[in-house]
């Protein structure tokens, strides 16, 4: 990719499924879920640029939803035929990337997007108290700059019911890069609701059963309302797919099949409120 060497994994065979992780995670966070689907899907996972094995070519910079969506789009073009439909699951900030990617796929080739499930994307700008929520994100970033990672993550835990961040499977700890260059720009990004409107028949907005009382859950509720969708509750909390990969995967499979059947052939506009543009190397293929 221009500006980065992107690490990705492919396993299984069948319909194409792209899993987009969020925050400071990498492809390892999806190992359980990817194995669940690999029995009958070709599953594509990746380390987002700047995280773990996806190294940047230059010094770290603030990250852009558009750049990450470009990365995923180019990766799909590399591993799949141009007209091959893809199912997409995006978790947390990976959900924001997935929303942008869905529009980019559907504008030139409506059939390319089979179905999309976004799970608790941090679209705080959609909340009625957006200014307050984004001020909180800014305060977490300021705490990181002033006091370091531990103090910032302690403050950030308020978004998750005051609980510390769970220990997740990961190749490397990317918390430093996340707090410095991902948290603020991603949290301030506003989804392109007008561009998504024609695609709502192929979109499922999801939240965690166990995170319903957490601040991180609220943007999913707001997004579902703005898109005219019912929020679907999945097993576990914000990262329920780690603890419950099979139960989570079963409901995800049902959600994909329902949206694939009702999706239709709509097209979408391609306007983005979240700027820049970008790039592929460092590959690993896990297909047998």
XYZ file of N, CA and C in Angstrom:
864
model
N 0.843 -1.188 0.000
C 0.000 0.000 0.000
C 0.885 1.247 0.000
N 0.501 2.290 -0.677
C 1.256 3.536 -0.557
C 1.343 3.972 0.906
N 2.551 4.126 1.388
C 2.744 4.587 2.756
C 2.799 3.509 3.797
N 2.568 2.258 3.433
C 2.575 1.186 4.424
C 2.757 -0.165 3.746
N 3.218 -1.150 4.528
C 3.260 -2.535 4.104
C 2.161 -3.259 4.886
N 1.164 -3.751 4.169
C -0.029 -4.291 4.819
C 0.080 -5.807 4.984
N -0.126 -6.268 6.210
C -0.130 -7.701 6.505
C -1.569 -8.209 6.503
N -1.797 -9.332 5.807
C -3.132 -9.906 5.795
C -3.059 -11.422 5.812
N -4.173 -12.055 6.148
C -4.290 -13.503 6.182
C -5.555 -13.925 5.430
N -5.469 -15.043 4.728
C -6.623 -15.635 4.049
C -6.715 -17.090 4.463
N -7.914 -17.514 4.851
C -8.108 -18.924 5.201
C -9.472 -19.392 4.710
N -9.590 -20.693 4.459
C -10.852 -21.272 4.058
C -11.157 -21.090 2.580
N -12.359 -21.535 2.176
C -12.815 -21.380 0.800
C -14.322 -21.193 0.809
N -14.820 -20.526 -0.224
C -16.242 -20.239 -0.312
C -16.472 -18.758 -0.522
N -17.661 -18.255 -0.179
C -17.945 -16.823 -0.319
C -16.935 -15.992 0.468
N -16.602 -14.824 -0.066
C -15.587 -13.979 0.547
C -16.149 -13.217 1.740
N -15.439 -13.265 2.861
C -15.802 -12.553 4.086
C -14.604 -11.744 4.556
N -14.793 -10.445 4.704
C -13.759 -9.539 5.201
C -14.077 -9.153 6.639
N -13.126 -9.367 7.552
C -13.270 -8.989 8.952
C -12.340 -7.813 9.241
N -12.917 -6.699 9.686
C -12.147 -5.484 9.966
C -12.153 -5.216 11.465
N -10.971 -5.271 12.062
C -10.858 -5.044 13.498
C -10.760 -3.556 13.804
N -10.842 -3.227 15.069
C -10.835 -1.824 15.454
C -9.735 -1.498 16.441
N -9.616 -0.203 16.713
C -8.741 0.295 17.768
C -7.311 -0.145 17.640
N -6.804 -0.778 18.706
C -5.410 -1.207 18.731
C -5.258 -2.686 18.405
N -6.298 -3.296 17.818
C -6.262 -4.725 17.533
C -5.562 -5.015 16.210
N -5.333 -6.319 15.985
C -4.800 -6.777 14.707
C -5.532 -8.054 14.311
N -5.093 -8.709 13.251
C -5.811 -9.867 12.722
C -6.000 -10.969 13.754
N -5.102 -11.058 14.728
C -5.176 -12.128 15.723
C -6.463 -12.081 16.538
N -7.070 -10.908 16.683
C -8.284 -10.794 17.486
C -9.432 -11.568 16.859
N -9.339 -11.852 15.562
C -10.399 -12.565 14.849
C -10.088 -14.052 14.655
N -9.057 -14.576 15.277
C -8.684 -15.971 15.018
C -9.852 -16.930 15.252
N -10.546 -16.782 16.375
C -11.652 -17.680 16.686
C -12.795 -17.530 15.702
N -13.175 -16.288 15.405
C -14.279 -16.032 14.479
C -13.912 -16.461 13.066
N -12.672 -16.190 12.661
C -12.231 -16.581 11.318
C -12.230 -18.095 11.164
N -11.798 -18.812 12.198
C -11.819 -20.269 12.140
C -13.253 -20.789 12.049
N -14.176 -20.128 12.743
C -15.583 -20.518 12.677
C -16.094 -20.454 11.240
N -15.757 -19.387 10.528
C -16.282 -19.177 9.179
C -15.472 -19.897 8.102
N -14.240 -20.271 8.402
C -13.369 -20.831 7.370
C -13.863 -22.168 6.843
N -14.795 -22.804 7.541
C -15.338 -24.073 7.062
C -16.078 -23.902 5.742
N -16.666 -22.726 5.529
C -17.436 -22.530 4.299
C -17.320 -21.120 3.735
N -16.322 -20.355 4.177
C -16.062 -19.018 3.649
C -14.561 -18.866 3.385
N -14.215 -17.980 2.483
C -12.838 -17.515 2.328
C -12.720 -16.262 3.181
N -12.003 -16.355 4.274
C -11.990 -15.300 5.284
C -10.714 -14.477 5.161
N -10.890 -13.174 5.036
C -9.777 -12.231 4.885
C -9.692 -11.357 6.130
N -8.546 -11.367 6.791
C -8.296 -10.502 7.944
C -6.992 -9.748 7.706
N -6.794 -8.662 8.440
C -5.584 -7.870 8.254
C -5.229 -7.106 9.519
N -3.965 -6.759 9.624
C -3.527 -5.791 10.624
C -3.694 -4.410 10.008
N -4.477 -3.516 10.634
C -4.598 -2.163 10.072
C -3.231 -1.484 9.999
N -3.064 -0.609 9.021
C -1.780 0.077 8.883
C -1.390 0.745 10.203
N -0.137 0.584 10.576
C 0.374 1.134 11.826
C 0.283 0.173 12.990
N -0.513 -0.890 12.867
C -0.673 -1.876 13.940
C 0.122 -3.144 13.625
N 0.830 -3.638 14.620
C 1.518 -4.921 14.578
C 2.359 -5.097 13.321
N 1.963 -6.006 12.426
C 2.806 -6.374 11.280
C 2.587 -5.489 10.061
N 1.666 -4.532 10.134
C 1.441 -3.598 9.016
C 2.196 -2.311 9.295
N 3.429 -2.283 8.884
C 4.309 -1.177 9.237
C 4.125 0.017 8.299
N 4.316 1.200 8.853
C 4.281 2.435 8.075
C 5.639 2.661 7.427
N 5.630 3.285 6.260
C 6.887 3.560 5.566
C 7.640 4.745 6.155
N 6.905 5.650 6.820
C 7.518 6.833 7.405
C 7.168 6.944 8.879
N 7.387 8.107 9.460
C 7.055 8.304 10.875
C 5.551 8.219 11.091
N 5.104 7.862 12.297
C 3.671 7.747 12.587
C 2.961 9.081 12.380
N 1.762 8.999 11.805
C 0.918 10.180 11.593
C -0.501 9.828 11.998
N -1.320 10.869 12.205
C -2.725 10.628 12.510
C -3.378 9.876 11.355
N -4.210 8.899 11.720
C -4.793 8.011 10.735
C -6.137 8.534 10.225
N -6.517 8.083 9.029
C -7.724 8.533 8.358
C -8.612 7.345 8.014
N -9.907 7.496 8.250
C -10.866 6.473 7.850
C -10.750 6.199 6.357
N -10.636 7.250 5.562
C -10.569 7.090 4.114
C -9.344 6.285 3.689
N -8.209 6.538 4.311
C -6.996 5.796 3.973
C -7.168 4.318 4.318
N -7.732 4.031 5.475
C -7.936 2.644 5.880
C -8.970 1.956 4.996
N -9.988 2.689 4.568
C -10.960 2.132 3.628
C -10.299 1.842 2.284
N -9.408 2.724 1.846
C -8.647 2.486 0.619
C -7.794 1.226 0.740
N -7.167 1.044 1.903
C -6.359 -0.157 2.124
C -7.199 -1.417 1.927
N -8.361 -1.440 2.572
C -9.229 -2.617 2.479
C -9.731 -2.825 1.058
N -10.043 -1.723 0.373
C -10.534 -1.812 -1.002
C -9.451 -2.391 -1.913
N -8.247 -1.891 -1.799
C -7.139 -2.399 -2.618
C -6.848 -3.869 -2.304
N -6.959 -4.213 -1.032
C -6.713 -5.606 -0.644
C -7.760 -6.530 -1.261
N -9.025 -6.107 -1.243
C -10.072 -6.897 -1.891
C -9.787 -7.059 -3.381
N -9.339 -6.000 -4.021
C -9.015 -6.081 -5.451
C -7.858 -7.038 -5.715
N -6.979 -7.185 -4.729
C -5.832 -8.068 -4.883
C -6.220 -9.537 -4.754
N -7.090 -9.859 -3.810
C -7.368 -11.269 -3.499
C -8.639 -11.791 -4.157
N -9.451 -10.908 -4.766
C -10.736 -11.338 -5.297
C -10.936 -10.814 -6.715
N -11.836 -11.457 -7.440
C -12.224 -10.959 -8.760
C -12.949 -9.632 -8.615
N -12.883 -8.770 -9.617
C -13.465 -7.423 -9.511
C -14.962 -7.400 -9.197
N -15.696 -8.430 -9.637
C -17.139 -8.444 -9.420
C -17.566 -9.410 -8.319
N -16.594 -9.974 -7.579
C -16.947 -10.957 -6.549
C -17.613 -10.275 -5.356
N -18.808 -10.729 -4.970
C -19.470 -10.139 -3.803
C -18.686 -10.429 -2.524
N -18.740 -9.501 -1.592
C -18.049 -9.676 -0.325
C -18.983 -9.350 0.828
N -18.934 -10.173 1.849
C -19.593 -9.890 3.118
C -18.560 -9.244 4.025
N -18.976 -8.233 4.781
C -18.034 -7.469 5.604
C -18.555 -7.398 7.033
N -17.658 -7.652 7.986
C -17.943 -7.410 9.403
C -16.919 -6.433 9.922
N -17.379 -5.327 10.511
C -16.487 -4.332 11.085
C -16.778 -4.128 12.556
N -15.754 -4.236 13.381
C -15.879 -4.073 14.826
C -15.269 -2.754 15.264
N -15.967 -2.020 16.120
C -15.470 -0.763 16.676
C -15.050 0.164 15.537
N -13.843 0.703 15.568
C -13.435 1.604 14.490
C -13.349 0.884 13.150
N -13.221 -0.443 13.177
C -13.318 -1.209 11.941
C -14.702 -1.097 11.328
N -15.709 -0.829 12.170
C -17.051 -0.585 11.660
C -17.141 0.721 10.898
N -16.436 1.743 11.374
C -16.402 3.016 10.651
C -15.725 2.843 9.289
N -14.637 2.084 9.273
C -13.957 1.803 8.010
C -14.892 1.043 7.074
N -15.613 0.068 7.624
C -16.509 -0.757 6.815
C -17.630 0.069 6.202
N -18.153 1.041 6.936
C -19.213 1.896 6.400
C -18.708 2.691 5.202
N -17.493 3.204 5.318
C -16.914 3.961 4.205
C -16.606 3.034 3.031
N -16.060 1.855 3.329
C -15.721 0.882 2.292
C -16.968 0.433 1.534
N -18.074 0.256 2.240
C -19.311 -0.201 1.598
C -19.727 0.742 0.479
N -19.623 2.032 0.726
C -19.991 3.016 -0.298
C -19.031 2.927 -1.477
N -17.744 2.808 -1.191
C -16.753 2.750 -2.270
C -16.936 1.512 -3.140
N -17.351 0.410 -2.532
C -17.580 -0.800 -3.304
C -18.846 -0.696 -4.141
N -19.905 -0.138 -3.536
C -21.223 -0.161 -4.166
C -21.405 0.902 -5.245
N -20.633 1.985 -5.194
C -20.800 3.038 -6.205
C -20.486 2.508 -7.614
N -19.294 1.923 -7.850
C -19.013 1.454 -9.218
C -19.651 0.103 -9.534
N -19.798 -0.760 -8.503
C -20.320 -2.117 -8.727
C -21.286 -2.473 -7.594
N -22.570 -2.171 -7.760
C -23.544 -2.421 -6.681
C -23.544 -3.851 -6.164
N -23.262 -4.822 -7.034
C -23.312 -6.215 -6.625
C -22.111 -6.617 -5.773
N -21.096 -5.747 -5.692
C -19.862 -6.115 -4.964
C -20.113 -6.241 -3.463
N -21.021 -5.425 -2.915
C -21.334 -5.494 -1.484
C -22.499 -6.453 -1.282
N -22.215 -7.628 -0.716
C -23.270 -8.603 -0.449
C -24.023 -8.243 0.821
N -23.293 -7.968 1.888
C -23.907 -7.616 3.170
C -22.842 -7.027 4.081
N -23.289 -6.199 5.015
C -22.390 -5.524 5.949
C -22.984 -5.547 7.347
N -22.191 -5.966 8.316
C -22.574 -5.891 9.730
C -21.536 -5.042 10.443
N -21.993 -3.961 11.073
C -21.089 -3.112 11.859
C -21.464 -3.247 13.334
N -20.476 -3.490 14.154
C -20.690 -3.782 15.579
C -20.084 -2.670 16.432
N -20.951 -1.879 17.045
C -20.571 -0.794 17.947
C -19.483 0.121 17.374
N -19.715 0.680 16.181
C -18.769 1.674 15.649
C -18.829 2.948 16.490
N -17.692 3.561 16.806
C -17.682 4.741 17.682
C -18.043 6.036 16.955
N -19.255 6.065 16.406
C -19.714 7.242 15.657
C -20.327 8.251 16.624
N -19.497 8.798 17.507
C -19.979 9.676 18.573
C -20.635 10.939 18.030
N -20.263 11.347 16.831
C -20.825 12.567 16.252
C -22.320 12.451 15.998
N -22.872 11.244 15.995
C -24.297 11.043 15.767
C -25.130 11.209 17.037
N -24.489 11.311 18.187
C -25.206 11.381 19.465
C -25.719 12.786 19.726
N -26.825 12.905 20.448
C -27.335 14.238 20.787
C -26.362 15.031 21.655
N -25.548 14.329 22.440
C -24.529 14.984 23.267
C -23.145 14.784 22.650
N -23.079 14.891 21.320
C -21.825 14.638 20.596
C -20.676 15.500 21.114
N -20.951 16.776 21.365
C -19.874 17.674 21.811
C -19.268 17.175 23.116
N -20.118 16.714 24.027
C -19.639 16.210 25.312
C -18.838 14.920 25.128
N -19.337 14.020 24.284
C -18.648 12.752 24.074
C -17.302 12.944 23.382
N -17.253 13.840 22.407
C -15.999 14.083 21.704
C -15.009 14.839 22.588
N -15.530 15.659 23.495
C -14.656 16.315 24.468
C -14.009 15.281 25.388
N -14.778 14.236 25.716
C -14.229 13.136 26.522
C -13.087 12.442 25.770
N -13.293 12.160 24.487
C -12.237 11.536 23.680
C -11.004 12.431 23.649
N -11.210 13.725 23.462
C -10.088 14.665 23.445
C -9.361 14.669 24.788
N -10.126 14.529 25.874
C -9.523 14.516 27.202
C -8.682 13.256 27.412
N -9.143 12.132 26.878
C -8.356 10.899 26.959
C -7.031 11.081 26.216
N -7.116 11.688 25.031
C -5.897 11.934 24.252
C -4.954 12.881 24.990
N -5.522 13.923 25.586
C -4.689 14.874 26.337
C -4.034 14.195 27.543
N -4.765 13.300 28.200
C -4.204 12.557 29.328
C -3.041 11.687 28.872
N -3.210 11.064 27.709
C -2.123 10.260 27.148
C -0.887 11.128 26.914
N -1.059 12.285 26.321
C 0.075 13.161 26.038
C 0.749 13.639 27.322
N -0.061 13.853 28.334
C 0.451 14.439 29.569
C 0.979 13.394 30.551
N 0.255 12.242 30.657
C 0.553 11.287 31.727
C 0.893 9.887 31.236
N 0.683 9.613 29.954
C 1.063 8.312 29.425
C -0.090 7.348 29.225
N 0.270 6.141 28.774
C -0.707 5.152 28.352
C -1.612 4.701 29.487
N -1.040 4.334 30.616
C -1.843 3.756 31.699
C -2.913 4.722 32.185
N -2.534 5.979 32.390
C -3.502 6.968 32.861
C -4.590 7.211 31.820
N -4.204 7.244 30.541
C -5.185 7.476 29.477
C -6.170 6.320 29.374
N -5.689 5.090 29.439
C -6.575 3.939 29.351
C -7.475 3.825 30.568
N -6.968 4.250 31.711
C -7.802 4.273 32.905
C -8.963 5.252 32.726
N -8.673 6.399 32.147
C -9.729 7.383 31.884
C -10.678 6.881 30.797
N -10.136 6.235 29.787
C -10.933 5.738 28.664
C -11.890 4.622 29.104
N -11.573 3.947 30.198
C -12.416 2.845 30.668
C -13.830 3.293 31.000
N -14.050 4.593 31.202
C -15.399 5.094 31.470
C -16.344 4.787 30.310
N -15.822 4.677 29.098
C -16.658 4.357 27.939
C -17.111 2.907 27.944
N -16.478 2.091 28.786
C -16.781 0.660 28.844
C -17.306 0.270 30.225
N -18.080 1.162 30.818
C -18.660 0.881 32.122
C -17.673 0.929 33.261
N -16.522 1.591 33.053
C -15.522 1.695 34.100
C -14.629 0.478 34.228
N -14.814 -0.479 33.341
C -13.993 -1.691 33.393
C -12.707 -1.493 32.592
N -11.607 -2.082 33.062
C -10.371 -1.984 32.272
C -10.518 -2.733 30.956
N -9.735 -2.345 29.971
C -9.777 -3.007 28.672
C -9.435 -4.485 28.830
N -10.205 -5.382 28.194
C -9.902 -6.816 28.304
C -8.606 -7.157 27.594
N -7.994 -8.232 28.035
C -6.808 -8.737 27.366
C -7.272 -9.504 26.125
N -6.837 -9.066 24.960
C -7.284 -9.646 23.697
C -6.126 -10.311 22.964
N -6.421 -11.305 22.130
C -5.354 -11.875 21.296
C -4.778 -10.793 20.387
N -3.480 -10.690 20.334
C -2.842 -9.698 19.475
C -1.399 -10.097 19.241
N -0.892 -9.690 18.084
C 0.505 -9.963 17.759
C 1.425 -9.007 18.509
N 1.026 -7.748 18.591
C 1.784 -6.737 19.323
C 0.819 -5.840 20.092
N 1.320 -5.153 21.085
C 0.530 -4.158 21.808
C 0.609 -2.839 21.038
N -0.535 -2.401 20.512
C -0.580 -1.193 19.690
C -1.224 -0.010 20.409
N -1.317 -0.077 21.729
C -2.033 0.950 22.483
C -1.407 2.328 22.303
N -0.118 2.391 22.274
C 0.569 3.676 22.124
C 0.167 4.343 20.807
N 0.249 3.593 19.708
C -0.117 4.135 18.397
C -1.604 4.500 18.356
N -2.450 3.674 18.960
C -3.890 3.927 18.992
C -4.206 5.244 19.688
N -3.636 5.449 20.866
C -3.919 6.673 21.612
C -3.335 7.902 20.921
N -2.192 7.736 20.291
C -1.525 8.877 19.665
C -2.153 9.271 18.339
N -2.574 8.272 17.528
C -2.886 8.578 16.130
C -4.209 8.020 15.599
N -4.946 7.271 16.391
C -6.185 6.656 15.904
C -7.411 7.142 16.658
N -7.341 7.180 17.955
C -8.515 7.455 18.789
C -9.241 8.737 18.396
N -8.544 9.856 18.351
C -9.215 11.133 18.066
C -9.716 11.237 16.627
N -8.866 11.020 15.608
C -9.380 11.205 14.242
C -10.505 10.250 13.881
N -10.457 9.022 14.364
C -11.526 8.076 14.047
C -12.812 8.437 14.793
N -12.697 8.795 16.056
C -13.887 9.103 16.851
C -14.597 10.354 16.362
N -13.870 11.276 15.744
C -14.470 12.513 15.237
C -15.076 12.339 13.844
N -14.876 11.190 13.218
C -15.379 10.978 11.863
C -16.892 10.782 11.869
N -17.571 11.406 10.905
C -19.031 11.323 10.786
C -19.373 10.382 9.629
N -20.131 9.315 9.866
C -20.523 8.433 8.758
C -21.318 9.181 7.698
N -21.139 8.797 6.454
C -21.846 9.405 5.325
C -23.240 8.780 5.248
N -24.185 9.322 6.002
C -25.528 8.756 6.070
C -26.242 8.829 4.726
N -26.025 9.898 3.981
C -26.655 10.020 2.671
C -26.136 8.946 1.720
N -24.835 8.702 1.771
C -24.258 7.672 0.926
C -24.685 6.271 1.327
N -24.948 6.081 2.618
C -25.343 4.767 3.115
C -26.827 4.484 2.921
N -27.629 5.521 2.791
C -29.085 5.356 2.740
C -29.541 4.346 1.688
N -29.008 4.386 0.451
C -29.460 3.401 -0.539
C -29.013 1.969 -0.244
N -28.105 1.805 0.718
C -27.545 0.485 1.015
C -28.146 -0.156 2.249
N -29.124 0.493 2.876
C -29.602 0.020 4.173
C -30.155 -1.394 4.122
N -30.645 -1.834 2.960
C -31.132 -3.202 2.842
C -30.045 -4.239 2.983
N -28.784 -3.807 2.913
C -27.665 -4.737 3.052
C -26.858 -4.494 4.322
N -27.340 -3.629 5.201
C -26.597 -3.250 6.402
C -27.316 -3.732 7.656
N -26.556 -4.311 8.573
C -27.024 -4.644 9.916
C -26.178 -3.854 10.901
N -26.835 -3.170 11.826
C -26.129 -2.465 12.898
C -26.269 -3.302 14.163
N -25.148 -3.603 14.786
C -25.134 -4.542 15.904
C -24.512 -3.916 17.147
N -24.882 -4.479 18.287
C -24.306 -4.078 19.563
C -24.152 -5.291 20.456
N -23.437 -5.110 21.555
C -23.212 -6.211 22.479
C -24.318 -6.323 23.515
N -24.766 -7.535 23.747
C -25.767 -7.783 24.782
C -25.277 -7.296 26.142
N -23.985 -7.501 26.411
C -23.436 -7.162 27.725
C -22.913 -5.740 27.818
N -22.918 -5.000 26.714
C -22.404 -3.623 26.742
C -23.519 -2.598 26.555
N -24.769 -3.015 26.716
C -25.904 -2.127 26.456
C -25.909 -0.885 27.336
N -25.331 -0.973 28.534
C -25.317 0.176 29.448
C -24.036 1.000 29.324
N -23.169 0.662 28.385
C -21.890 1.348 28.242
C -21.995 2.472 27.213
N -21.208 3.509 27.408
C -21.206 4.638 26.471
C -20.818 4.196 25.062
N -19.936 3.212 24.952
C -19.466 2.766 23.647
C -20.588 2.127 22.825
N -21.673 1.739 23.479
C -22.814 1.117 22.804
C -23.741 2.155 22.168
N -23.771 3.351 22.713
C -24.755 4.349 22.301
C -24.658 4.756 20.824
N -23.457 4.923 20.255
C -23.416 5.282 18.832
C -24.063 4.252 17.918
N -23.990 2.970 18.287
C -24.639 1.942 17.475
C -26.153 2.143 17.477
N -26.706 2.474 18.620
C -28.142 2.750 18.723
C -28.502 3.936 17.833
N -27.693 4.991 17.913
C -27.956 6.189 17.117
C -27.835 5.902 15.626
N -26.827 5.132 15.232
C -26.644 4.808 13.820
C -27.819 3.992 13.295
N -28.259 3.009 14.074
C -29.396 2.196 13.655
C -30.628 3.073 13.450
N -30.867 3.998 14.366
C -32.022 4.881 14.244
C -31.917 5.748 13.000
N -30.727 6.282 12.740
C -30.548 7.178 11.591
C -30.701 6.428 10.263
N -30.395 5.138 10.254
C -30.520 4.340 9.042
C -31.872 3.636 8.956
N -32.717 3.831 9.969
C -34.023 3.187 9.973
C -33.954 1.689 10.187
N -32.963 1.248 10.974
C -32.756 -0.175 11.217
C -33.029 -0.505 12.683
N -33.318 -1.761 12.955
C -33.384 -2.243 14.329
C -32.006 -2.733 14.742
N -31.572 -2.339 15.932
C -30.283 -2.793 16.429
C -30.363 -4.274 16.770
N -29.373 -5.042 16.320
C -29.304 -6.471 16.613
C -28.280 -6.682 17.722
N -28.683 -7.360 18.794
C -27.791 -7.614 19.920
C -27.078 -8.946 19.741
N -25.755 -8.896 19.849
C -24.908 -10.072 19.683
C -24.390 -10.545 21.036
N -23.981 -11.802 21.137
C -23.462 -12.324 22.406
C -22.256 -11.532 22.899
N -22.165 -11.373 24.214
C -21.020 -10.712 24.810
C -21.112 -9.209 24.753
N -19.968 -8.569 24.952
C -19.913 -7.121 24.987
C -19.302 -6.539 23.732
N -18.434 -5.539 23.923
C -17.867 -4.794 22.792
C -17.022 -5.684 21.886
N -16.403 -6.699 22.444
C -15.610 -7.641 21.642
C -16.092 -9.065 21.911
N -17.405 -9.251 21.835
C -17.997 -10.541 22.154
C -17.541 -11.673 21.269
N -17.065 -11.356 20.066
C -16.606 -12.395 19.140
C -15.348 -13.091 19.628
N -14.621 -12.470 20.567
C -13.423 -13.112 21.110
C -13.798 -14.205 22.106
N -14.726 -13.894 22.999
C -15.124 -14.839 24.050
C -16.133 -15.864 23.542
N -16.959 -15.478 22.583
C -18.032 -16.359 22.100
C -17.977 -16.494 20.573
N -16.879 -16.979 20.015
C -16.753 -16.968 18.542
C -17.826 -17.780 17.820
N -18.224 -18.906 18.373
C -19.195 -19.746 17.681
C -20.611 -19.187 17.782
N -21.029 -18.774 18.977
C -22.362 -18.176 19.125
C -22.446 -16.856 18.362
N -21.393 -16.063 18.473
C -21.336 -14.794 17.737
C -21.371 -15.072 16.231
N -20.576 -16.045 15.808
C -20.517 -16.375 14.392
C -21.835 -16.894 13.853
N -22.571 -17.651 14.663
C -23.861 -18.175 14.219
C -24.841 -17.044 13.945
N -24.884 -16.054 14.839
C -25.780 -14.925 14.625
C -25.284 -14.049 13.481
N -23.977 -13.907 13.346
C -23.419 -13.137 12.242
C -23.765 -13.796 10.908
N -23.699 -15.095 10.864
C -24.046 -15.841 9.654
C -25.514 -15.593 9.284
N -26.397 -15.669 10.282
C -27.821 -15.416 10.050
C -28.051 -13.998 9.556
N -27.335 -13.046 10.134
C -27.480 -11.653 9.733
C -27.020 -11.445 8.298
N -25.901 -12.051 7.940
C -25.419 -11.950 6.562
C -26.433 -12.530 5.576
N -26.950 -13.696 5.889
C -27.861 -14.359 4.965
C -29.147 -13.570 4.788
N -29.616 -12.963 5.876
C -30.822 -12.159 5.776
C -30.619 -10.930 4.922
N -29.498 -10.238 5.099
C -29.244 -9.021 4.326
C -28.869 -9.335 2.885
N -28.186 -10.452 2.653
C -27.851 -10.830 1.287
C -29.119 -11.107 0.491
N -30.114 -11.699 1.159
C -31.361 -12.041 0.473
C -32.195 -10.817 0.153
N -32.086 -9.752 0.975
C -32.955 -8.583 0.808
C -32.236 -7.378 0.248
N -30.938 -7.528 -0.071
C -30.119 -6.366 -0.404
C -30.524 -5.587 -1.624
N -30.846 -6.243 -2.715
C -31.197 -5.500 -3.926
C -29.975 -4.951 -4.623
N -30.204 -4.057 -5.597
C -29.113 -3.550 -6.426
C -29.001 -2.059 -6.386
N -29.094 -1.466 -5.182
C -29.040 -0.024 -5.074
C -27.642 0.483 -5.381
N -27.565 1.758 -5.721
C -26.268 2.421 -5.840
C -26.201 3.496 -4.777
N -25.003 4.055 -4.579
C -24.829 5.047 -3.515
C -23.991 6.194 -4.015
N -24.106 7.329 -3.339
C -23.222 8.446 -3.632
C -21.872 8.160 -3.011
N -20.862 8.915 -3.359
C -19.531 8.629 -2.837
C -18.921 9.778 -2.085
N -19.723 10.621 -1.462
C -19.191 11.768 -0.748
C -18.695 11.353 0.631
N -17.563 11.868 1.028
C -17.004 11.516 2.324
C -16.683 12.757 3.134
N -17.133 12.787 4.413
C -16.768 13.887 5.283
C -15.428 13.658 5.964
N -14.815 12.527 5.746
C -13.541 12.196 6.375
C -12.507 12.038 5.279
N -11.564 12.931 5.182
C -10.722 13.103 3.995
C -9.624 12.091 3.655
N -8.430 12.464 3.138
C -7.353 11.882 2.377
C -7.558 10.676 1.424
N -6.480 10.098 0.976
C -6.503 8.882 0.160
C -5.121 8.247 0.081
N -5.094 7.007 -0.321
C -3.767 6.400 -0.374
C -3.632 5.559 -1.602
N -2.594 2.694 0.081
C -2.038 1.521 -0.440
C -1.912 0.190 -0.030
N 0.458 -2.404 -1.117
C 0.131 -3.706 -0.501
C 1.435 -4.436 -0.505
N 1.718 -4.969 0.595
C 2.873 -5.840 0.680
C 2.814 -6.594 1.982
N 3.816 -7.464 2.262
C 3.846 -8.214 3.499
C 2.632 -9.119 3.625
N 2.563 -10.196 2.849
C 1.360 -10.998 2.816
C 1.581 -12.372 3.442
N 0.469 -12.946 3.901
C 0.510 -14.303 4.415
C -0.790 -14.971 4.015
N -0.716 -16.090 3.316
C -1.896 -16.780 2.826
C -2.063 -18.068 3.629
N -3.183 -18.197 4.356
C -3.398 -19.367 5.208
C -4.297 -20.401 4.569
N -4.613 -20.263 3.294
C -5.434 -21.285 2.645
C -4.646 -22.598 2.551
N -5.364 -23.695 2.756
C -4.708 -25.004 2.693
C -4.211 -25.283 1.277
